[in-house]
CSV table of C-alpha atoms in Angstrom, one decimal:
chain,number,residue,atom,x,y,z
A,1,MET,CA,-18.0,-9.9,-8.6
A,2,TYR,CA,-14.6,-9.7,-6.9
A,3,ASN,CA,-13.9,-9.0,-3.2
A,4,THR,CA,-12.4,-5.6,-2.4
A,5,LEU,CA,-11.5,-4.0,0.9
A,6,GLN,CA,-10.1,-0.4,1.0
A,7,THR,CA,-7.7,0.3,3.7
A,8,ILE,CA,-6.0,3.6,2.9
A,9,ARG,CA,-6.3,6.5,0.5
A,10,TYR,CA,-3.8,5.6,-2.2
A,11,MET,CA,-2.9,6.9,-5.7
A,12,GLY,CA,-3.2,4.1,-8.2
A,13,ASN,CA,-5.3,1.9,-6.0
A,14,LYS,CA,-6.6,-0.9,-8.1
A,15,SER,CA,-9.7,-1.7,-6.1
A,16,LYS,CA,-12.0,-0.1,-8.7
A,17,LEU,CA,-10.3,-2.0,-11.5
A,18,VAL,CA,-10.2,-5.5,-10.2
A,19,SER,CA,-13.0,-6.6,-12.6
A,20,PHE,CA,-10.8,-5.4,-15.5
A,21,ILE,CA,-7.5,-6.9,-14.3
A,22,VAL,CA,-8.3,-10.1,-12.4
A,23,PRO,CA,-10.1,-11.9,-15.2
A,24,GLU,CA,-7.0,-11.6,-17.4
A,25,ILE,CA,-4.8,-13.1,-14.6
A,26,GLU,CA,-7.4,-15.9,-14.2
A,27,LYS,CA,-7.3,-16.7,-18.0
A,28,ILE,CA,-3.5,-17.4,-17.9
A,29,SER,CA,-3.3,-19.3,-14.5
A,30,ASN,CA,-5.1,-22.1,-12.7
A,31,PRO,CA,-6.7,-22.2,-9.3
A,32,GLY,CA,-4.1,-23.0,-6.7
A,33,ASP,CA,-1.3,-21.5,-8.7
A,34,ILE,CA,1.1,-19.0,-7.0
A,35,ILE,CA,0.4,-15.5,-8.2
A,36,CYS,CA,3.2,-13.0,-7.4
A,37,ASP,CA,2.3,-9.3,-7.0
A,38,ILE,CA,5.7,-7.7,-7.4
A,39,MET,CA,4.8,-4.2,-6.2
A,40,ALA,CA,1.6,-4.8,-4.3
A,41,GLY,CA,0.7,-1.3,-2.9
A,42,THR,CA,-2.7,-1.8,-1.1
A,43,ASN,CA,-2.9,-5.4,-2.2
A,44,SER,CA,-6.2,-5.0,-4.1
A,45,ILE,CA,-5.3,-7.7,-6.7
A,46,GLY,CA,-4.1,-10.2,-4.1
A,47,TYR,CA,-7.2,-9.8,-2.0
A,48,ALA,CA,-9.4,-10.2,-5.0
A,49,LEU,CA,-7.6,-13.5,-6.0
A,50,LYS,CA,-7.3,-14.7,-2.4
A,51,LYS,CA,-9.9,-17.5,-2.5
A,52,ARG,CA,-8.6,-18.8,-5.9
A,53,ASN,CA,-4.8,-18.6,-5.6
A,54,ILE,CA,-1.8,-18.7,-3.4
A,55,ILE,CA,-0.7,-15.0,-3.2
A,56,LEU,CA,2.9,-14.0,-3.0
A,57,SER,CA,2.8,-10.2,-2.1
A,58,ASN,CA,5.8,-8.0,-2.2
A,59,ASP,CA,6.5,-4.3,-1.8
A,60,ILE,CA,9.6,-2.3,-0.8
A,61,GLN,CA,7.5,0.0,1.4
A,62,TYR,CA,6.9,-1.4,4.9
A,63,TYR,CA,3.4,0.0,5.2
A,64,SER,CA,2.3,-2.0,2.1
A,65,TYR,CA,3.8,-5.1,3.8
A,66,VAL,CA,1.7,-4.4,6.9
A,67,ILE,CA,-1.5,-4.2,4.7
A,68,ALA,CA,-0.5,-7.4,3.0
A,69,LYS,CA,-0.1,-9.2,6.3
A,70,THR,CA,-3.6,-8.1,7.2
A,71,LEU,CA,-5.5,-8.6,3.9
A,72,LEU,CA,-3.8,-11.9,3.0
A,73,SER,CA,-4.1,-13.5,6.4
A,74,ASN,CA,-6.8,-16.0,7.4
A,75,PHE,CA,-7.3,-15.0,11.0
A,76,THR,CA,-10.6,-14.3,12.7
A,77,ILE,CA,-11.3,-10.5,13.0
A,78,PRO,CA,-11.6,-9.6,16.7
A,79,SER,CA,-14.7,-7.7,17.9
A,80,VAL,CA,-14.5,-4.1,18.9
A,81,GLU,CA,-14.9,-5.2,22.5
A,82,GLU,CA,-11.9,-7.5,22.2
A,83,ILE,CA,-9.8,-4.8,20.5
A,84,LYS,CA,-10.6,-2.3,23.2
A,85,LYS,CA,-9.6,-4.9,25.8
A,86,ASP,CA,-6.3,-5.3,24.0
A,87,LEU,CA,-5.5,-1.6,23.6
A,88,ASN,CA,-7.4,0.8,25.8
A,89,ASP,CA,-5.3,0.5,29.0
A,90,ASN,CA,-2.1,1.1,27.1
A,91,ILE,CA,-3.6,3.9,25.2
A,92,MET,CA,-4.5,5.6,28.4
A,93,TYR,CA,-1.1,4.9,29.9
A,94,ASN,CA,0.6,6.6,26.9
A,95,TYR,CA,-1.8,9.6,27.2
A,96,LYS,CA,-0.5,10.1,30.8
A,97,ASN,CA,3.2,9.1,30.4
A,98,LYS,CA,4.1,10.1,26.8
A,99,ILE,CA,6.3,7.0,26.2
A,100,PHE,CA,5.6,7.4,22.4
A,101,ASP,CA,5.5,11.1,21.5
A,102,PHE,CA,7.2,11.3,18.1
A,103,PHE,CA,4.1,12.5,16.2
A,104,GLU,CA,3.2,15.0,18.9
A,105,LYS,CA,6.7,16.5,18.8
A,106,ASN,CA,7.1,16.5,15.1
A,107,TYR,CA,3.7,16.6,13.4
A,108,SER,CA,1.4,18.7,15.6
A,109,ASP,CA,-0.5,21.3,13.5
A,110,THR,CA,0.8,19.9,10.2
A,111,TYR,CA,-0.9,16.8,8.8
A,112,PHE,CA,-2.8,16.5,12.1
A,113,SER,CA,-3.7,18.6,15.1
A,114,LYS,CA,-1.8,18.2,18.4
A,115,LYS,CA,-4.7,16.3,19.9
A,116,GLN,CA,-4.7,13.9,16.9
A,117,CYS,CA,-1.0,13.4,17.2
A,118,VAL,CA,-1.3,12.4,20.8
A,119,GLU,CA,-4.0,9.9,19.8
A,120,ILE,CA,-1.8,8.5,17.1
A,121,ASP,CA,1.2,8.1,19.4
A,122,SER,CA,-0.9,6.5,22.1
A,123,VAL,CA,-2.6,4.0,19.8
A,124,ARG,CA,0.8,3.1,18.3
A,125,TYR,CA,2.2,2.6,21.7
A,126,ALA,CA,-0.6,0.2,22.6
A,127,ILE,CA,-0.1,-1.7,19.4
A,128,SER,CA,3.6,-2.1,20.2
A,129,LYS,CA,2.5,-4.1,23.2
A,130,ILE,CA,0.6,-6.7,21.1
A,131,ASP,CA,2.4,-10.0,20.8
A,132,ASP,CA,0.0,-11.6,18.4
A,133,ASP,CA,1.3,-11.1,14.8
A,134,ASP,CA,-2.1,-11.1,13.2
A,135,LYS,CA,-3.5,-8.6,15.6
A,136,PHE,CA,-0.4,-6.4,15.4
A,137,TYR,CA,-0.6,-6.0,11.6
A,138,TYR,CA,-4.4,-5.6,11.7
A,139,TYR,CA,-4.3,-2.9,14.3
A,140,LEU,CA,-1.6,-1.1,12.4
A,141,THR,CA,-3.8,-1.2,9.3
A,142,LEU,CA,-6.7,0.2,11.3
A,143,LEU,CA,-4.5,3.0,12.5
A,144,MET,CA,-3.3,3.9,9.0
A,145,SER,CA,-6.9,3.9,7.8
A,146,SER,CA,-8.0,6.2,10.6
A,147,MET,CA,-5.1,8.6,10.0
A,148,CYS,CA,-6.0,8.8,6.3
A,149,LYS,CA,-9.6,9.7,7.3
A,150,VAL,CA,-8.6,12.7,9.4
A,151,GLN,CA,-5.5,13.9,7.6
A,152,SER,CA,-5.3,17.7,6.9
A,153,THR,CA,-4.2,17.2,3.3
A,154,THR,CA,-5.6,17.1,-0.3
A,155,GLY,CA,-5.4,13.3,-0.2
A,156,HIS,CA,-1.8,12.4,0.3
A,157,PHE,CA,1.1,13.3,2.6
A,158,ALA,CA,3.3,15.3,0.2
A,159,GLN,CA,2.1,18.5,1.9
A,160,PHE,CA,-0.4,19.6,4.5
A,161,LEU,CA,-3.2,22.1,4.3
A,162,SER,CA,-2.7,25.5,5.9
A,163,LYS,CA,-4.4,26.4,9.1
A,164,GLU,CA,-6.5,28.9,7.2
A,165,ASN,CA,-7.9,26.3,4.8
A,166,ILE,CA,-11.7,25.9,5.4
A,167,ARG,CA,-11.3,22.1,5.5
A,168,THR,CA,-8.6,22.1,8.2
A,169,LYS,CA,-10.8,23.1,11.1
A,170,TYR,CA,-13.3,20.4,10.3
A,171,LEU,CA,-10.7,17.7,9.8
A,172,ARG,CA,-8.8,18.5,13.0
A,173,GLN,CA,-11.9,18.1,15.0
A,174,MET,CA,-12.1,14.4,14.0
A,175,SER,CA,-10.9,11.7,16.4
A,176,VAL,CA,-8.3,9.2,15.3
A,177,LEU,CA,-9.5,6.8,17.9
A,178,ASP,CA,-13.1,7.0,17.0
A,179,ASN,CA,-12.3,6.4,13.3
A,180,PHE,CA,-10.0,3.5,14.4
A,181,TYR,CA,-13.0,1.6,15.9
A,182,LEU,CA,-15.4,2.6,13.1
A,183,LYS,CA,-13.0,1.1,10.5
A,184,VAL,CA,-13.5,-2.4,12.1
A,185,LYS,CA,-17.0,-2.6,10.4
A,186,SER,CA,-15.2,-2.6,7.0
A,187,PHE,CA,-13.9,-6.1,7.9
A,188,ASP,CA,-17.3,-7.6,8.7
A,189,ASN,CA,-17.1,-9.7,5.5
A,190,PHE,CA,-13.4,-10.3,5.6
A,191,VAL,CA,-12.4,-13.0,3.1
A,192,THR,CA,-10.4,-16.0,4.2
A,193,SER,CA,-9.2,-18.9,2.1
A,194,ASN,CA,-7.6,-22.4,2.4
A,195,TYR,CA,-4.3,-21.2,1.2
A,196,SER,CA,-1.3,-19.9,3.1
A,197,ASN,CA,-0.1,-16.7,1.5
A,198,MET,CA,3.3,-15.2,1.6
A,199,CYS,CA,4.3,-11.5,2.2
A,200,TYR,CA,7.6,-9.9,1.6
A,201,ASN,CA,9.1,-6.4,2.1
A,202,LEU,CA,11.9,-6.5,-0.4
A,203,ASP,CA,13.4,-4.7,-3.4
A,204,TYR,CA,12.2,-6.7,-6.3
A,205,ASN,CA,15.8,-7.7,-7.2
A,206,GLU,CA,16.1,-9.4,-3.8
A,207,LEU,CA,12.6,-10.9,-4.2
A,208,PHE,CA,13.7,-12.7,-7.4
A,209,LYS,CA,16.5,-14.5,-5.6
A,210,LEU,CA,14.0,-16.4,-3.3
A,211,ASN,CA,13.7,-20.1,-4.1
A,212,ILE,CA,9.9,-19.9,-4.0
A,213,ILE,CA,9.9,-17.6,-7.0
A,214,ASN,CA,10.7,-20.6,-9.3
A,215,LYS,CA,7.1,-21.9,-8.5
A,216,VAL,CA,5.3,-18.7,-9.5
A,217,LYS,CA,3.0,-19.3,-12.5
A,218,CYS,CA,2.0,-15.7,-13.1
A,219,PHE,CA,3.5,-12.4,-12.0
A,220,TYR,CA,1.6,-9.1,-11.8
A,221,LEU,CA,3.4,-5.8,-12.1
A,222,ASP,CA,1.8,-2.5,-11.2
A,223,SER,CA,4.9,-0.2,-11.1
A,224,PRO,CA,4.8,3.6,-10.5
A,225,TYR,CA,4.1,5.2,-13.9
A,226,THR,CA,4.7,9.0,-13.2
A,227,THR,CA,7.7,10.9,-12.0
A,228,ASP,CA,6.1,11.2,-8.5
A,229,GLN,CA,7.8,9.1,-5.9
A,230,TYR,CA,5.4,7.2,-3.7
A,231,SER,CA,7.7,7.6,-0.7
A,232,ARG,CA,7.0,11.3,-0.9
A,233,PHE,CA,3.3,10.8,-0.8
A,234,TYR,CA,3.1,8.2,1.9
A,235,HIS,CA,6.1,8.8,4.2
A,236,ILE,CA,3.8,9.3,7.2
A,237,LEU,CA,2.4,5.8,6.8
A,238,GLU,CA,5.9,4.4,6.6
A,239,THR,CA,6.8,6.2,9.8
A,240,ILE,CA,3.8,5.2,11.8
A,241,CYS,CA,4.3,1.6,10.9
A,242,LYS,CA,8.0,1.5,11.6
A,243,TYR,CA,7.9,4.1,14.4
A,244,ASP,CA,11.7,4.3,14.1
A,245,TYR,CA,12.2,8.0,14.9
A,246,PRO,CA,13.6,9.0,11.5
A,247,ASN,CA,15.4,12.2,10.7
A,248,LEU,CA,13.0,14.6,9.0
A,249,LYS,CA,13.6,17.1,6.2
A,250,TYR,CA,11.9,20.1,4.6
A,251,LYS,CA,8.7,21.8,5.5
A,252,ALA,CA,6.7,18.7,4.7
A,253,LYS,CA,8.8,16.7,7.2
A,254,TYR,CA,9.8,13.9,4.9
A,255,ARG,CA,11.8,10.9,6.1
A,256,GLU,CA,15.5,11.4,5.2
A,257,ASP,CA,15.8,7.8,4.0
A,258,ARG,CA,12.9,7.9,1.5
A,259,ILE,CA,13.1,5.2,-1.2
A,260,LYS,CA,13.3,6.4,-4.8
A,261,SER,CA,12.0,4.2,-7.6
A,262,ALA,CA,13.9,3.9,-10.9
A,263,PHE,CA,10.5,3.5,-12.6
A,264,CYS,CA,9.9,7.2,-12.0
A,265,SER,CA,12.8,8.3,-14.2
A,266,ARG,CA,12.8,8.4,-18.0
A,267,LYS,CA,16.5,7.5,-17.9
A,268,THR,CA,16.1,4.3,-15.9
A,269,VAL,CA,12.5,3.0,-16.5
A,270,HIS,CA,13.3,1.2,-19.8
A,271,ASN,CA,16.0,-0.9,-18.1
A,272,GLU,CA,13.7,-1.6,-15.1
A,273,PHE,CA,11.0,-3.1,-17.2
A,274,LYS,CA,13.5,-5.0,-19.3
A,275,LYS,CA,15.0,-6.7,-16.2
A,276,ILE,CA,11.6,-7.8,-14.9
A,277,ILE,CA,10.3,-9.0,-18.3
A,278,GLU,CA,13.4,-11.0,-19.0
A,279,PHE,CA,13.4,-12.5,-15.5
A,280,THR,CA,9.7,-13.7,-15.7
A,281,TYR,CA,10.3,-15.1,-19.1
A,282,ASN,CA,13.4,-17.1,-18.0
A,283,ASN,CA,11.3,-18.2,-15.0
A,284,ALA,CA,8.9,-19.8,-17.4
A,285,SER,CA,6.1,-17.6,-16.0
A,286,ASN,CA,3.4,-15.5,-17.5
A,287,LEU,CA,3.3,-11.7,-16.7
A,288,VAL,CA,0.5,-9.1,-16.6
A,289,ILE,CA,1.6,-5.5,-16.5
A,290,SER,CA,-0.7,-2.6,-15.5
A,291,TYR,CA,0.3,0.7,-17.0
A,292,SER,CA,-1.2,4.1,-18.0
A,293,ASN,CA,-1.2,6.0,-21.2
A,294,LYS,CA,0.1,8.9,-19.1
A,295,GLY,CA,3.2,7.0,-18.1
A,296,VAL,CA,6.9,7.9,-18.0
A,297,ILE,CA,7.3,5.9,-21.2
A,298,SER,CA,4.7,5.4,-23.9
A,299,ILE,CA,2.6,2.2,-24.2
A,300,ASP,CA,4.2,1.6,-27.6
A,301,GLU,CA,7.6,1.7,-26.1
A,302,LEU,CA,6.6,-0.7,-23.3
A,303,VAL,CA,5.0,-3.1,-25.7
A,304,SER,CA,8.2,-3.0,-27.8
A,305,ILE,CA,10.2,-4.0,-24.7
A,306,CYS,CA,7.8,-6.9,-24.0
A,307,LYS,CA,7.9,-8.2,-27.6
A,308,SER,CA,11.7,-8.2,-27.6
A,309,THR,CA,11.4,-11.1,-25.0
A,310,TYR,CA,7.9,-12.7,-25.1
A,311,GLN,CA,6.4,-13.9,-28.4
A,312,ASN,CA,2.8,-13.7,-27.1
A,313,VAL,CA,1.9,-10.2,-26.1
A,314,LYS,CA,-1.7,-8.9,-25.9
A,315,CYS,CA,-3.1,-5.5,-24.8
A,316,LYS,CA,-6.4,-4.4,-23.3
A,317,GLU,CA,-7.3,-0.9,-22.3
A,318,LEU,CA,-10.0,0.7,-20.1
A,319,SER,CA,-10.8,4.5,-20.0
A,320,PHE,CA,-11.8,5.8,-16.6
A,321,SER,CA,-11.7,9.0,-14.5
A,322,HIS,CA,-8.8,9.1,-12.1
A,323,SER,CA,-8.4,11.3,-9.0
A,324,SER,CA,-5.4,13.6,-9.3
A,325,GLN,CA,-5.2,14.0,-5.5
A,326,GLY,CA,-6.6,17.5,-5.0
A,327,SER,CA,-6.7,18.8,-8.5
A,328,GLY,CA,-9.9,17.2,-9.6
A,329,ASN,CA,-10.4,14.1,-11.9
A,330,ILE,CA,-8.6,13.4,-15.1
A,331,SER,CA,-9.4,11.0,-17.9
A,332,ILE,CA,-6.8,8.3,-18.4
A,333,LYS,CA,-6.5,4.8,-19.9
A,334,GLU,CA,-5.5,1.8,-17.9
A,335,VAL,CA,-3.6,-0.6,-20.2
A,336,LEU,CA,-3.1,-4.2,-19.4
A,337,ILE,CA,-0.2,-5.9,-21.2
A,338,ILE,CA,-0.6,-9.7,-21.0
A,339,LEU,CA,2.6,-11.7,-21.7
A,340,THR,CA,2.3,-15.5,-22.0
A,341,GLN,CA,4.8,-18.3,-22.7
C-alpha cells in the first residue's frame, strides 16, 4: 500500500494509479536513488516514493511547485489552533481594510461568490505575512484545496457555472475559511522521510541543465496527453499562488500569460518526446512514461520513438474509468512505457 494525499481536484491526478505506476519505478531503481518527476502536477508519484527515494520534483506551473514544497517537505504539520494563531488576525485585518482584493474585484459571481472572494483575498493576505517557508507553502496548499471544494464549476476552472445552475446556489453558500481548516485533518498521517527532496519550477529544458540531473537514476514523465492546455483549466490556482495581479482575458478571465505546452499539439509532440527520451538515455538514466491510449499521438508511435533510442522498452497497461470533468466518466487505458539502459 502506497501513501497518497489529495490536495486539489486535478485532471490526470495519479493518486489512484500509484499502485500501478510506483512498483515499476521501484523495479528499475534502488532505495535512496534520486527519482526525477519531470512534470509533477499534484506530486502523487513523488509522495508515494517519499520514504524510499530522494525526490526531485519539477513543474512549469507555480501552483504545482507549491504543492511539491508541501508534500515533499519533512516539517511537522501545525495544529489548527497554531494555524489560527498565525493567520486569523491578518485575515480579519484584510476583511476590514481590503489590502488584497484582486479576487473580489475580478472573480465575484464567477467561479466564486463575492463573499467567497473576500475570504480568498483575506486568507491569501494573511499567508503573505508568514515568514516560515514550510508554513507558507502548506497554507497556500490548504487555500487551493478549499477553493477547489467550493468552486462553482464542473471540476476545473476553464469556465464557471451560470447563476441559474442548481449547484451554484449550494456551492456559493460554502465557506472557504471553514474548508481551509477542515482540510488540515487530511494531513493527520503526513509522511516524512530521512531524505531532503528538491523542488523546481522550471521548463524541463532548463531543468535538464542543472548539475544535479547527472545523478538522477530514474526519470518519470507524465506529460499532457490531450489538446487541452492545463493552464486553461487551472489558471485560478496559478493566480492565487502568485497573487501577481495578472491581466485577464475573455469571459472565463484567463491569465494573459498562460503557458502553452508543446505536448498538446500534434505538430510538436513527437519532437518533445524525442528530446526527453534522448536526454535521459544520454544521462545514463532509466525512464518511465505514463501515457493514454486517448493521447495526441498513438501508443504505437510513442513506443517507436522510444525504441529509436533505448534498446530495452517494455509496456504495461491498465484499463480504468476516468472523469471527463463534467461530462461523466469515460473508459481509457493508462499505458506505462518502461525504458531501461
